[in-house]
Coordinates of C-alpha atoms in Angstrom, one line a residue:
X98 CA 205.8 46.7 100.3
X99 CA 205.4 43.6 102.4
X100 CA 207.7 45.0 105.0
X101 CA 205.7 48.2 105.2
X102 CA 202.4 46.3 105.4
X103 CA 203.8 44.3 108.3
X104 CA 205.1 47.2 109.9
X105 CA 201.6 49.0 109.6
X106 CA 199.7 45.8 110.9
X107 CA 202.0 45.6 114.0
X108 CA 201.6 49.2 114.6
X109 CA 197.9 48.9 114.5
X110 CA 197.8 45.9 116.9
X111 CA 200.1 47.5 119.3
X112 CA 198.0 50.8 119.4
X113 CA 194.6 49.3 119.2
X114 CA 192.8 48.1 122.2
X115 CA 194.0 45.0 123.4
X116 CA 191.4 44.7 126.1
X117 CA 189.0 42.3 124.5
X118 CA 189.1 40.1 127.5
X119 CA 185.4 38.8 128.3
X120 CA 185.3 40.2 131.9
X121 CA 183.1 38.8 134.5
X122 CA 181.8 40.8 137.6
X123 CA 179.7 39.2 140.2
X124 CA 178.8 39.0 144.1
X125 CA 179.5 36.5 146.4
X126 CA 177.4 34.7 147.7
X127 CA 175.0 35.1 144.8
X128 CA 172.0 34.2 147.0
X129 CA 171.5 34.8 150.7
X130 CA 168.4 33.3 152.4
X131 CA 166.9 32.6 156.0
X132 CA 167.9 36.2 157.1
X133 CA 166.2 38.1 159.9
X134 CA 165.7 41.8 160.3
X135 CA 168.6 42.9 162.1
X136 CA 171.0 40.5 160.3
X137 CA 174.3 41.9 159.1
X138 CA 175.2 40.5 155.9
X139 CA 178.3 41.1 153.5
X140 CA 178.5 40.7 149.7
X141 CA 182.0 40.5 148.1
X142 CA 182.3 42.1 144.5
X143 CA 184.5 39.8 142.6
X144 CA 185.9 40.3 138.8
X145 CA 187.5 37.5 136.4
X146 CA 188.8 37.4 133.1
X147 CA 192.2 39.2 133.5
X148 CA 195.7 38.1 133.1
X149 CA 196.9 35.6 135.8
X150 CA 199.9 37.7 137.4
X151 CA 200.3 39.0 133.7
X152 CA 198.8 41.7 131.4
X153 CA 195.9 42.5 131.3
X154 CA 195.2 44.3 134.5
X155 CA 192.6 46.3 136.0
X156 CA 193.8 49.9 137.0
X157 CA 190.3 51.5 137.4
X158 CA 186.7 50.6 138.2
X159 CA 183.6 52.5 138.4
X160 CA 180.5 50.2 139.5
X161 CA 177.0 51.0 140.6
X162 CA 175.4 48.4 143.1
X163 CA 171.4 49.0 143.3
X164 CA 169.4 47.3 145.8
X165 CA 165.8 47.6 147.6
X166 CA 166.4 49.9 150.6
X167 CA 163.2 48.4 152.2
X168 CA 165.0 45.1 152.5
X169 CA 168.7 46.2 152.9
X170 CA 170.4 49.1 154.5
X171 CA 173.9 49.9 153.5
X172 CA 176.3 50.2 156.2
X173 CA 180.0 50.4 154.9
X174 CA 182.2 49.1 152.2
X175 CA 186.1 48.2 152.0
X176 CA 188.4 47.8 149.2
X177 CA 190.8 44.9 148.6
X178 CA 194.3 45.6 147.8
X179 CA 194.7 44.1 144.3
X180 CA 194.7 47.6 142.7
X181 CA 197.2 48.9 145.4
X182 CA 196.6 50.1 148.9
X183 CA 193.7 52.6 149.0
X184 CA 195.0 55.9 150.3
X185 CA 198.6 55.3 149.1
X186 CA 198.7 53.4 145.6
X187 CA 194.9 53.7 144.8
X188 CA 192.3 56.2 145.6
X189 CA 188.6 56.1 146.4
X190 CA 186.7 58.4 144.4
X191 CA 183.3 56.5 145.1
X192 CA 180.3 58.6 145.3
X193 CA 178.6 56.6 148.2
X194 CA 174.9 56.2 148.1
X195 CA 172.8 58.2 145.8
X196 CA 170.0 60.6 147.1
X197 CA 167.4 57.9 147.2
X198 CA 169.7 55.7 149.0
X199 CA 169.3 52.8 146.9
X200 CA 172.5 52.7 144.7
X201 CA 175.9 52.7 145.9
X202 CA 178.9 53.8 143.7
X203 CA 182.3 52.2 143.9
X204 CA 185.1 53.9 142.1
X205 CA 188.7 53.3 142.6
X206 CA 191.8 54.7 140.6
X207 CA 195.3 52.9 141.0
X208 CA 198.5 54.9 140.2
X209 CA 200.6 51.8 140.2
X210 CA 202.3 50.9 137.0
X211 CA 201.1 48.2 135.0
X212 CA 203.8 45.8 135.8
X213 CA 203.2 46.4 139.5
X214 CA 199.3 45.5 139.0
X215 CA 200.5 42.4 137.0
X216 CA 202.4 41.4 139.8
X217 CA 199.3 41.9 142.2
X218 CA 196.5 40.5 140.3
X219 CA 195.6 36.9 139.4
X220 CA 193.0 36.4 136.8
X221 CA 190.0 36.2 139.6
X222 CA 190.1 38.5 142.7
X223 CA 187.8 40.3 144.9
X224 CA 187.4 44.2 144.5
X225 CA 185.4 45.0 147.4
X226 CA 183.3 43.8 150.3
X227 CA 179.8 45.7 151.1
X228 CA 178.0 45.4 154.3
X229 CA 174.3 45.7 154.8
X230 CA 171.7 45.3 157.5
X231 CA 168.5 43.4 157.0
X232 CA 165.7 46.0 157.6
X233 CA 162.6 44.2 156.1
X234 CA 160.0 43.0 158.5
X235 CA 157.8 41.7 155.7
X236 CA 158.4 37.9 155.3
X237 CA 159.1 36.4 152.1
X238 CA 160.5 39.7 150.7
X239 CA 163.8 39.8 148.8
X240 CA 166.0 42.4 147.1
X241 CA 168.0 41.8 143.9
X242 CA 171.3 43.4 144.1
X243 CA 172.1 44.7 140.5
X244 CA 175.5 45.6 139.2
X245 CA 176.1 48.4 136.6
X246 CA 179.6 48.5 135.4
X247 CA 180.5 52.0 134.1
X248 CA 184.3 51.7 133.6
X249 CA 187.0 49.2 133.9
X250 CA 190.3 50.3 132.6
X251 CA 193.2 48.2 131.3
X252 CA 196.7 49.0 132.3
X253 CA 198.4 47.8 129.2
X254 CA 196.9 50.5 127.0
X255 CA 194.9 52.8 129.5
X256 CA 191.9 52.3 127.4
X257 CA 188.6 51.0 128.9
X258 CA 187.7 47.2 128.5
X259 CA 185.2 46.4 126.0
X260 CA 182.2 45.9 128.4
X261 CA 179.6 45.0 125.7
X262 CA 180.8 41.4 126.2
X263 CA 181.2 41.6 130.2
X264 CA 179.1 39.0 131.8
X265 CA 177.6 40.7 134.9
X266 CA 175.7 38.5 137.4
X267 CA 173.4 40.1 140.0
X268 CA 172.5 38.6 143.6
X269 CA 169.5 38.0 145.6
X270 CA 168.8 38.3 149.3
X271 CA 165.5 36.7 150.8
X272 CA 163.8 37.4 154.3
X273 CA 161.9 33.9 154.7
X274 CA 158.1 33.6 155.3
X275 CA 157.8 32.3 158.7
X276 CA 156.8 28.8 158.0
X277 CA 157.8 27.5 161.2
X278 CA 155.4 30.1 162.9
X279 CA 152.6 28.9 160.7
X280 CA 153.1 25.1 161.4
X281 CA 153.2 26.0 165.4
X282 CA 149.9 27.7 164.8
X283 CA 148.4 24.7 163.1
X284 CA 149.8 22.1 165.7
X285 CA 148.2 24.4 168.4
X286 CA 145.0 24.4 166.7
X287 CA 145.1 20.6 166.2
X288 CA 145.8 20.0 170.0
X289 CA 142.9 22.2 170.9
X290 CA 140.5 20.5 168.8
X291 CA 141.9 17.0 170.0
X292 CA 141.6 18.1 173.6
X293 CA 137.8 19.0 173.2
X294 CA 137.1 15.5 171.7
X295 CA 138.8 13.7 174.9

């Protein structure tokens, strides 16, 4: 009876989702300031909480990145090779921009074997780099870049990671107020006023 109980327990552990890793997704840098209209910026989508060149690895991700299109204009993206080379070992099924042009979908599926992905992936790595152009002409305006993780699949069992405990950190891009222009204007007024008194 004890042997049967141990066999059942072992079978349950082997077939149950072992993807209880606390995954973290974030954008680097988390804040970008002192930007001007016309500046080109990039954000790197990062993941952490996987095995360090060991199970569990990531074989699929499906993530939305939302932003304020009055501040940022999406220009392009590229994937890193931690899920395999896109076009050969992994495939880009990204939907691109939504119809409102304020949400970008990034979706990659790897066809590499779990052992191959384990060999490629440290515990923390970059998934993608996303490029934007700053379009805001309103000073002091900012855009929060928000991540929504729809799926992240574990190679060990083909099941999705439990994303209820995943940490997802957003980022902010700010176009600064023209403080230097204000100080210049005040200095000019002070000089004109002083000149009249002389």
